[in-house]
């Protein structure tokens, strides 16, 4: 059993207060072990980005965070300055659209070295050497030349590689990647996934990989947290989630993945009917009940957690649901 790197205990993120409060993240708990890839998956609006921003303490000002406990290694992230002590060195983040994180006015070399010099106190020459090393690490050819280029001179895939290289400058133990491949075309997406997998193996970093695409999860995850309407509905290792999904929402997401050889070319891909409801005011019961074929009156009450060890799910029903019931 590997060591736990990050623990998040009962994280909530709210916008507003009282009857009109929007609960973007609700009592979410999970942990990440050293060197593993944890995928957080769920449809748009499930609270994935708010979760990662809450961990990095980068939430919008109007958002309110509450958390029972949060630690990274020995560091208590809930005490004042706790997150600042690890962010940008032990813990780094990459985003869906690298253009929003890169400054168009400066060459990428300056951007890669600036934060590094700030955090490590390295000389500009040492920082430049480190930047070249990291661009090499992410498979960018002629790194010396790239350092002088501006973000708009790079393709989307190269920009995402630069973002990853930048995140690696300080040898982080944890990389949080929020939909890092969603803006890229399929071939480049596959290359970036391979790169992340490879970096993780070679450098031993843990990754929180956030995506709405369960198809990607099977290619990169060790463990999976399935989120719905701000909360965790199922958690398990990748085999448990794909071979024995128990929550109706997980099943519905899996049914949406095209099956090679089974799904006809050009066939309509499954989507789950309906939308993720906004969790406003006093929320109770299972949030999936507006879309769940198995919902009964009991789903408006307190919902139990089932399973043991690594595989757990939150649903009224404990037994395996029959095939094709979602
Ligand atoms: N600035 C804001 N003010 C109010 N509500 C917000 C704000 N930002 C996000 N939300 C709400 O918080 C909830 C969670 O949003 P979040 O961005 O975390 O979803 P997500 O799972 O990352 O979705 P996506 O896959 O689209 O990125 C949504 O209901 C969203 O409308
Ligand atoms: S608790 Fe009820 S509504 Fe929610 S997933 Fe289970 S059966 Fe469906
Ligand atoms: Mg998001």
CSV table of C-alpha atoms and ligand atoms in Angstrom, one decimal:
chain,number,residue,atom,x,y,z
A,1,UNK,CA,0.0,0.0,0.0
A,2,UNK,CA,1.5,3.3,-1.0
A,3,UNK,CA,1.5,6.4,1.2
A,4,UNK,CA,-1.3,8.8,1.1
A,5,UNK,CA,-0.3,12.1,-0.4
A,6,UNK,CA,-3.4,14.3,-0.3
A,7,UNK,CA,-6.5,13.9,1.8
A,8,UNK,CA,-9.7,16.0,1.4
A,9,UNK,CA,-12.3,15.5,4.1
A,10,UNK,CA,-15.9,16.9,3.6
A,11,UNK,CA,-15.1,19.7,1.2
A,12,UNK,CA,-18.0,22.0,0.3
A,13,UNK,CA,-18.1,25.0,-2.0
A,14,UNK,CA,-21.1,27.3,-2.0
A,15,UNK,CA,-22.2,30.4,-3.8
A,16,UNK,CA,-24.5,32.6,-1.8
A,17,UNK,CA,-26.2,31.8,1.5
A,18,UNK,CA,-29.5,30.5,2.8
A,19,UNK,CA,-32.5,29.5,0.6
A,20,UNK,CA,-30.8,30.7,-2.6
A,21,UNK,CA,-27.3,29.3,-2.0
A,22,UNK,CA,-25.9,27.2,-4.8
A,23,UNK,CA,-24.0,24.2,-3.5
A,24,UNK,CA,-21.4,23.5,-6.2
A,25,UNK,CA,-19.5,20.9,-4.1
A,26,UNK,CA,-21.1,19.0,-1.2
A,27,UNK,CA,-19.3,17.1,1.5
A,28,UNK,CA,-16.8,15.6,-0.9
A,29,UNK,CA,-14.1,13.4,0.5
A,30,UNK,CA,-11.3,11.5,-1.2
A,31,UNK,CA,-7.6,10.9,-1.0
A,32,UNK,CA,-4.7,10.5,-3.5
A,33,UNK,CA,-1.8,8.1,-2.9
A,34,UNK,CA,1.7,9.0,-3.9
A,35,UNK,CA,2.3,8.3,-7.5
A,36,UNK,CA,-1.2,7.3,-8.5
A,37,UNK,CA,-3.7,8.8,-11.0
A,38,UNK,CA,-7.1,9.6,-9.5
A,39,UNK,CA,-9.7,10.5,-12.1
A,40,UNK,CA,-12.6,12.7,-11.1
A,41,UNK,CA,-15.3,12.2,-13.6
A,42,UNK,CA,-18.8,13.7,-14.1
A,43,UNK,CA,-20.8,15.7,-16.5
A,44,UNK,CA,-20.5,19.4,-17.0
A,45,UNK,CA,-21.6,21.4,-13.9
A,46,UNK,CA,-20.9,18.5,-11.5
A,47,UNK,CA,-18.4,20.6,-9.5
A,48,UNK,CA,-15.1,19.2,-10.8
A,49,UNK,CA,-13.4,22.5,-11.5
A,50,UNK,CA,-14.6,24.0,-8.2
A,51,UNK,CA,-13.1,21.0,-6.4
A,52,UNK,CA,-9.7,21.5,-8.0
A,53,UNK,CA,-9.8,25.3,-7.4
A,54,UNK,CA,-10.8,24.7,-3.8
A,55,UNK,CA,-7.8,22.5,-3.3
A,56,UNK,CA,-5.5,25.0,-4.8
A,57,UNK,CA,-7.2,27.9,-3.0
A,58,UNK,CA,-7.9,29.6,-6.3
A,59,UNK,CA,-11.7,29.8,-6.1
A,60,UNK,CA,-13.5,32.9,-7.3
A,61,UNK,CA,-13.8,35.4,-4.5
A,62,UNK,CA,-17.6,35.0,-4.2
A,63,UNK,CA,-17.3,31.3,-3.6
A,64,UNK,CA,-17.2,30.0,0.0
A,65,UNK,CA,-15.2,27.0,0.9
A,66,UNK,CA,-15.6,24.8,4.0
A,67,UNK,CA,-13.7,21.7,4.7
A,68,UNK,CA,-13.4,19.4,7.7
A,69,UNK,CA,-9.8,18.5,6.9
A,70,UNK,CA,-7.3,18.7,4.1
A,71,UNK,CA,-3.6,17.6,4.3
A,72,UNK,CA,-0.8,17.2,1.8
A,73,UNK,CA,1.9,15.1,3.3
A,74,UNK,CA,2.7,16.7,6.6
A,75,UNK,CA,1.2,20.0,5.7
A,76,UNK,CA,-2.2,21.0,7.1
A,77,UNK,CA,-3.8,22.8,4.2
A,78,UNK,CA,-6.6,24.3,6.3
A,79,UNK,CA,-4.3,26.4,8.4
A,80,UNK,CA,-3.6,30.0,7.2
A,81,UNK,CA,-0.8,29.9,4.6
A,82,UNK,CA,-1.0,26.1,4.4
A,83,UNK,CA,-1.9,26.0,0.7
A,84,UNK,CA,0.5,28.8,-0.2
A,85,UNK,CA,3.3,26.7,1.2
A,86,UNK,CA,2.7,23.9,-1.3
A,87,UNK,CA,1.0,25.5,-4.3
A,88,UNK,CA,3.4,26.1,-7.2
A,89,UNK,CA,6.0,23.8,-5.8
A,90,UNK,CA,4.7,20.5,-4.3
A,91,UNK,CA,1.3,20.9,-6.0
A,92,UNK,CA,0.8,22.3,-9.5
A,93,UNK,CA,-2.1,22.6,-11.9
A,94,UNK,CA,-2.8,22.6,-15.6
A,95,UNK,CA,-5.9,23.8,-17.2
A,96,UNK,CA,-8.1,23.0,-20.2
A,97,UNK,CA,-7.1,26.0,-22.2
A,98,UNK,CA,-3.4,26.8,-21.8
A,99,UNK,CA,-3.9,30.2,-23.5
A,100,UNK,CA,-5.7,31.5,-20.4
A,101,UNK,CA,-2.8,30.5,-18.1
A,102,UNK,CA,0.0,31.7,-20.4
A,103,UNK,CA,0.6,35.4,-20.8
A,104,UNK,CA,0.5,36.3,-24.5
A,105,UNK,CA,2.9,39.3,-24.0
A,106,UNK,CA,5.9,37.3,-22.8
A,107,UNK,CA,8.1,34.6,-24.3
A,108,UNK,CA,7.4,31.2,-22.8
A,109,UNK,CA,11.0,31.0,-21.4
A,110,UNK,CA,10.3,34.0,-19.2
A,111,UNK,CA,7.1,32.5,-17.9
A,112,UNK,CA,8.7,29.2,-17.2
A,113,UNK,CA,11.6,30.6,-15.2
A,114,UNK,CA,9.8,33.5,-13.4
A,115,UNK,CA,7.8,31.4,-10.9
A,116,UNK,CA,10.7,28.9,-10.5
A,117,UNK,CA,13.2,31.7,-9.6
A,118,UNK,CA,10.6,33.0,-7.1
A,119,UNK,CA,10.0,29.6,-5.5
A,120,UNK,CA,13.5,28.2,-5.5
A,121,UNK,CA,15.8,31.2,-5.5
A,122,UNK,CA,17.6,29.8,-8.5
A,123,UNK,CA,19.8,32.0,-10.7
A,124,UNK,CA,18.4,33.0,-14.1
A,125,UNK,CA,21.0,30.8,-15.8
A,126,UNK,CA,20.0,27.8,-13.6
A,127,UNK,CA,16.3,28.4,-14.2
A,128,UNK,CA,16.9,28.6,-17.9
A,129,UNK,CA,18.8,25.2,-17.8
A,130,UNK,CA,15.9,23.8,-15.8
A,131,UNK,CA,13.4,25.0,-18.4
A,132,UNK,CA,15.3,23.4,-21.2
A,133,UNK,CA,15.5,20.2,-19.3
A,134,UNK,CA,11.7,20.2,-18.6
A,135,UNK,CA,10.9,21.0,-22.3
A,136,UNK,CA,13.0,18.0,-23.2
A,137,UNK,CA,11.1,16.0,-20.6
A,138,UNK,CA,7.8,16.7,-22.3
A,139,UNK,CA,9.1,15.9,-25.7
A,140,UNK,CA,9.6,19.3,-27.2
A,141,UNK,CA,12.3,19.5,-29.9
A,142,UNK,CA,14.8,22.4,-30.0
A,143,UNK,CA,13.9,23.7,-26.5
A,144,UNK,CA,16.4,26.5,-26.7
A,145,UNK,CA,14.6,28.0,-29.6
A,146,UNK,CA,11.1,27.5,-28.1
A,147,UNK,CA,12.1,29.5,-25.0
A,148,UNK,CA,12.2,32.6,-27.0
A,149,UNK,CA,8.8,32.1,-28.7
A,150,UNK,CA,5.5,33.6,-27.7
A,151,UNK,CA,2.4,31.5,-26.8
A,152,UNK,CA,0.6,32.3,-30.1
A,153,UNK,CA,3.6,30.9,-32.1
A,154,UNK,CA,2.8,27.4,-30.7
A,155,UNK,CA,0.1,24.9,-31.6
A,156,UNK,CA,-2.5,23.9,-29.0
A,157,UNK,CA,-0.8,20.6,-28.3
A,158,UNK,CA,2.6,22.3,-27.9
A,159,UNK,CA,1.1,24.9,-25.6
A,160,UNK,CA,-0.3,22.2,-23.4
A,161,UNK,CA,3.1,20.5,-23.3
A,162,UNK,CA,4.7,23.8,-22.3
A,163,UNK,CA,2.1,24.1,-19.5
A,164,UNK,CA,3.0,20.6,-18.3
A,165,UNK,CA,6.7,21.5,-18.5
A,166,UNK,CA,6.0,24.6,-16.5
A,167,UNK,CA,4.1,22.7,-13.9
A,168,UNK,CA,7.1,20.2,-13.6
A,169,UNK,CA,9.7,22.9,-13.0
A,170,UNK,CA,9.5,22.6,-9.2
A,171,UNK,CA,9.3,18.8,-9.2
A,172,UNK,CA,5.7,18.7,-7.8
A,173,UNK,CA,4.4,15.6,-6.0
A,174,UNK,CA,0.9,16.3,-7.2
A,175,UNK,CA,-0.3,17.6,-10.6
A,176,UNK,CA,-4.0,18.6,-10.9
A,177,UNK,CA,-5.1,18.5,-14.5
A,178,UNK,CA,-8.5,19.9,-15.2
A,179,UNK,CA,-9.7,18.7,-18.6
A,180,UNK,CA,-6.2,19.1,-20.0
A,181,UNK,CA,-7.0,17.5,-23.4
A,182,UNK,CA,-10.6,18.6,-24.0
A,183,UNK,CA,-9.6,21.5,-26.3
A,184,UNK,CA,-7.3,19.3,-28.4
A,185,UNK,CA,-8.1,17.1,-31.4
A,186,UNK,CA,-8.1,13.3,-30.9
A,187,UNK,CA,-4.5,12.6,-32.0
A,188,UNK,CA,-3.0,15.3,-29.9
A,189,UNK,CA,-5.2,14.3,-27.0
A,190,UNK,CA,-3.8,10.7,-27.2
A,191,UNK,CA,-0.3,12.1,-27.2
A,192,UNK,CA,-0.8,14.3,-24.1
A,193,UNK,CA,-2.4,11.3,-22.3
A,194,UNK,CA,0.5,9.2,-23.1
A,195,UNK,CA,2.9,11.9,-22.0
A,196,UNK,CA,1.1,12.3,-18.6
A,197,UNK,CA,1.1,8.5,-18.1
A,198,UNK,CA,4.8,8.3,-18.9
A,199,UNK,CA,5.8,11.3,-16.7
A,200,UNK,CA,3.9,9.8,-13.9
A,201,UNK,CA,5.7,6.5,-14.2
A,202,UNK,CA,9.2,8.1,-14.6
A,203,UNK,CA,8.9,10.9,-12.1
A,204,UNK,CA,6.5,9.2,-9.6
A,205,UNK,CA,4.1,12.1,-9.5
A,206,UNK,CA,0.5,11.7,-8.4
A,207,UNK,CA,-2.1,13.1,-10.8
A,208,UNK,CA,-5.7,14.2,-10.3
A,209,UNK,CA,-7.1,14.0,-13.8
A,210,UNK,CA,-10.4,15.7,-14.2
A,211,UNK,CA,-12.7,14.9,-17.1
A,212,UNK,CA,-16.3,14.6,-18.3
A,213,UNK,CA,-15.2,11.8,-20.6
A,214,UNK,CA,-15.3,8.3,-19.0
A,215,UNK,CA,-13.7,7.0,-22.2
A,216,UNK,CA,-10.4,8.7,-21.2
A,217,UNK,CA,-10.6,7.4,-17.7
A,218,UNK,CA,-10.0,3.8,-18.7
A,219,UNK,CA,-6.8,4.9,-20.4
A,220,UNK,CA,-5.2,6.8,-17.5
A,221,UNK,CA,-6.8,6.2,-14.2
A,222,UNK,CA,-5.7,4.0,-11.3
A,223,UNK,CA,-8.7,5.0,-9.2
A,224,UNK,CA,-11.9,6.8,-10.1
A,225,UNK,CA,-14.2,9.2,-8.2
A,226,UNK,CA,-17.6,9.6,-10.0
A,227,UNK,CA,-19.2,12.9,-9.1
A,228,UNK,CA,-22.7,13.9,-9.5
A,229,UNK,CA,-24.2,17.3,-8.6
A,230,UNK,CA,-21.3,18.3,-6.4
A,231,UNK,CA,-20.9,15.0,-4.5
A,232,UNK,CA,-19.3,11.6,-4.9
A,233,UNK,CA,-21.7,8.9,-5.9
A,234,UNK,CA,-19.2,6.1,-6.5
A,235,UNK,CA,-15.5,5.4,-6.0
A,236,UNK,CA,-13.3,2.5,-6.9
A,237,UNK,CA,-10.3,1.4,-8.7
A,238,UNK,CA,-10.5,1.4,-12.4
A,239,UNK,CA,-11.4,-2.3,-12.8
A,240,UNK,CA,-14.1,-2.0,-10.2
A,241,UNK,CA,-15.7,1.0,-11.9
A,242,UNK,CA,-15.6,-0.4,-15.4
A,243,UNK,CA,-16.2,-4.1,-14.7
A,244,UNK,CA,-18.6,-3.8,-11.8
A,245,UNK,CA,-20.2,-0.3,-11.8
A,246,UNK,CA,-22.9,-0.1,-9.1
A,247,UNK,CA,-24.3,3.3,-9.1
A,248,UNK,CA,-26.9,4.0,-11.8
A,249,UNK,CA,-25.1,7.2,-12.7
A,250,UNK,CA,-21.8,5.4,-13.3
A,251,UNK,CA,-23.7,2.8,-15.4
A,252,UNK,CA,-25.3,5.5,-17.4
A,253,UNK,CA,-21.9,7.2,-18.1
A,254,UNK,CA,-20.4,3.8,-19.1
A,255,UNK,CA,-23.4,3.2,-21.5
A,256,UNK,CA,-22.4,6.5,-23.2
A,257,UNK,CA,-18.9,5.3,-24.2
A,258,UNK,CA,-18.8,4.0,-27.7
A,259,UNK,CA,-17.7,0.3,-27.7
A,260,UNK,CA,-15.1,-0.6,-30.4
A,261,UNK,CA,-16.6,-3.3,-32.5
A,262,UNK,CA,-20.0,-3.0,-30.8
A,263,UNK,CA,-21.0,0.6,-31.5
A,264,UNK,CA,-21.7,1.0,-35.2
A,265,UNK,CA,-19.9,3.7,-37.0
A,266,UNK,CA,-22.1,6.8,-37.2
A,267,UNK,CA,-24.5,5.3,-34.6
A,268,UNK,CA,-26.1,7.8,-32.2
A,269,UNK,CA,-24.0,7.9,-29.1
A,270,UNK,CA,-25.8,7.5,-25.8
A,271,UNK,CA,-26.3,10.6,-23.7
A,272,UNK,CA,-28.1,10.6,-20.4
A,273,UNK,CA,-31.5,12.2,-20.8
A,274,UNK,CA,-32.0,15.4,-18.8
A,275,UNK,CA,-29.5,17.7,-17.1
A,276,UNK,CA,-27.5,17.9,-13.9
A,277,UNK,CA,-29.9,19.8,-11.6
A,278,UNK,CA,-28.5,22.9,-9.8
A,279,UNK,CA,-28.3,22.2,-6.0
A,280,UNK,CA,-30.0,25.3,-4.6
A,281,UNK,CA,-31.1,25.9,-1.0
A,282,UNK,CA,-32.0,23.0,1.3
A,283,UNK,CA,-30.9,19.9,-0.7
A,284,UNK,CA,-31.9,16.4,0.4
A,285,UNK,CA,-32.1,13.0,-1.0
A,286,UNK,CA,-30.3,11.6,-4.1
A,287,UNK,CA,-29.7,14.3,-6.7
A,288,UNK,CA,-29.8,11.8,-9.5
A,289,UNK,CA,-33.4,10.9,-8.8
A,290,UNK,CA,-34.7,13.3,-11.5
A,291,UNK,CA,-33.0,11.1,-14.1
A,292,UNK,CA,-32.8,7.7,-12.6
A,293,UNK,CA,-34.9,4.8,-13.9
A,294,UNK,CA,-34.7,3.1,-10.5
A,295,UNK,CA,-35.8,6.1,-8.4
A,296,UNK,CA,-38.5,5.4,-5.8
A,297,UNK,CA,-40.0,7.6,-3.0
A,298,UNK,CA,-37.1,6.4,-0.7
A,299,UNK,CA,-34.6,8.3,-2.9
A,300,UNK,CA,-35.9,11.5,-1.4
A,301,UNK,CA,-34.6,10.5,2.0
A,302,UNK,CA,-31.2,9.7,3.5
A,303,UNK,CA,-29.2,7.6,1.1
A,304,UNK,CA,-26.9,4.9,2.5
A,305,UNK,CA,-23.3,4.1,1.4
A,306,UNK,CA,-22.5,0.6,0.3
A,307,UNK,CA,-19.4,-1.4,-0.4
A,308,UNK,CA,-16.2,-2.0,1.5
A,309,UNK,CA,-12.6,-1.1,1.0
A,310,UNK,CA,-11.7,0.6,-2.2
A,311,UNK,CA,-15.1,0.3,-3.9
A,312,UNK,CA,-18.0,2.3,-2.5
A,313,UNK,CA,-21.2,3.8,-3.8
A,314,UNK,CA,-24.1,5.9,-2.5
A,315,UNK,CA,-27.5,4.6,-3.5
A,316,UNK,CA,-30.8,3.3,-2.0
A,317,UNK,CA,-30.1,-0.1,-3.7
A,318,UNK,CA,-27.3,-2.3,-2.5
A,319,UNK,CA,-27.6,-5.2,-4.8
A,320,UNK,CA,-26.2,-5.2,-8.3
A,321,UNK,CA,-28.7,-3.6,-10.7
A,322,UNK,CA,-29.9,-5.7,-13.5
A,323,UNK,CA,-28.3,-5.2,-16.9
A,324,UNK,CA,-29.9,-2.5,-19.0
A,325,UNK,CA,-32.0,-1.0,-16.2
A,326,UNK,CA,-30.5,2.5,-16.7
B,1,LIG,N1,-18.8,32.1,-10.4
B,1,LIG,C1,-19.8,31.3,-10.2
B,1,LIG,N2,-21.0,31.8,-9.6
B,1,LIG,C2,-22.0,31.0,-9.4
B,1,LIG,N3,-22.0,29.6,-9.7
B,1,LIG,C3,-20.9,29.1,-10.2
B,1,LIG,C4,-19.8,29.9,-10.5
B,1,LIG,N4,-18.8,29.1,-11.1
B,1,LIG,C5,-19.4,27.9,-11.1
B,1,LIG,N5,-20.6,27.9,-10.6
B,1,LIG,C6,-21.5,26.7,-10.5
B,1,LIG,O1,-20.9,25.7,-9.8
B,1,LIG,C7,-21.2,24.4,-10.2
B,1,LIG,C8,-20.0,23.6,-10.5
B,1,LIG,O2,-19.2,24.2,-11.5
B,1,LIG,P1,-17.9,23.6,-12.0
B,1,LIG,O3,-17.2,24.6,-12.9
B,1,LIG,O4,-17.1,23.1,-10.9
B,1,LIG,O5,-18.4,22.3,-12.9
B,1,LIG,P2,-17.5,21.3,-13.8
B,1,LIG,O6,-17.8,20.0,-13.3
B,1,LIG,O7,-16.1,21.7,-13.7
B,1,LIG,O8,-18.1,21.5,-15.2
B,1,LIG,P3,-17.4,21.5,-16.7
B,1,LIG,O9,-17.3,20.1,-17.1
B,1,LIG,O10,-18.3,22.2,-17.5
B,1,LIG,O11,-16.1,22.2,-16.5
B,1,LIG,C9,-22.1,24.7,-11.5
B,1,LIG,O12,-23.4,24.5,-11.1
B,1,LIG,C10,-21.8,26.1,-11.8
B,1,LIG,O13,-22.9,26.7,-12.4
B,2,LIG,S1,-30.7,6.6,-4.7
B,2,LIG,FE1,-32.5,6.2,-6.0
B,2,LIG,S2,-32.4,7.9,-7.5
B,2,LIG,FE2,-30.4,7.8,-6.6
B,2,LIG,S3,-29.3,6.5,-7.9
B,2,LIG,FE3,-30.0,5.2,-6.3
B,2,LIG,S4,-32.0,4.4,-7.2
B,2,LIG,FE4,-31.4,6.2,-8.4
B,3,LIG,MG1,-14.7,22.4,-15.2
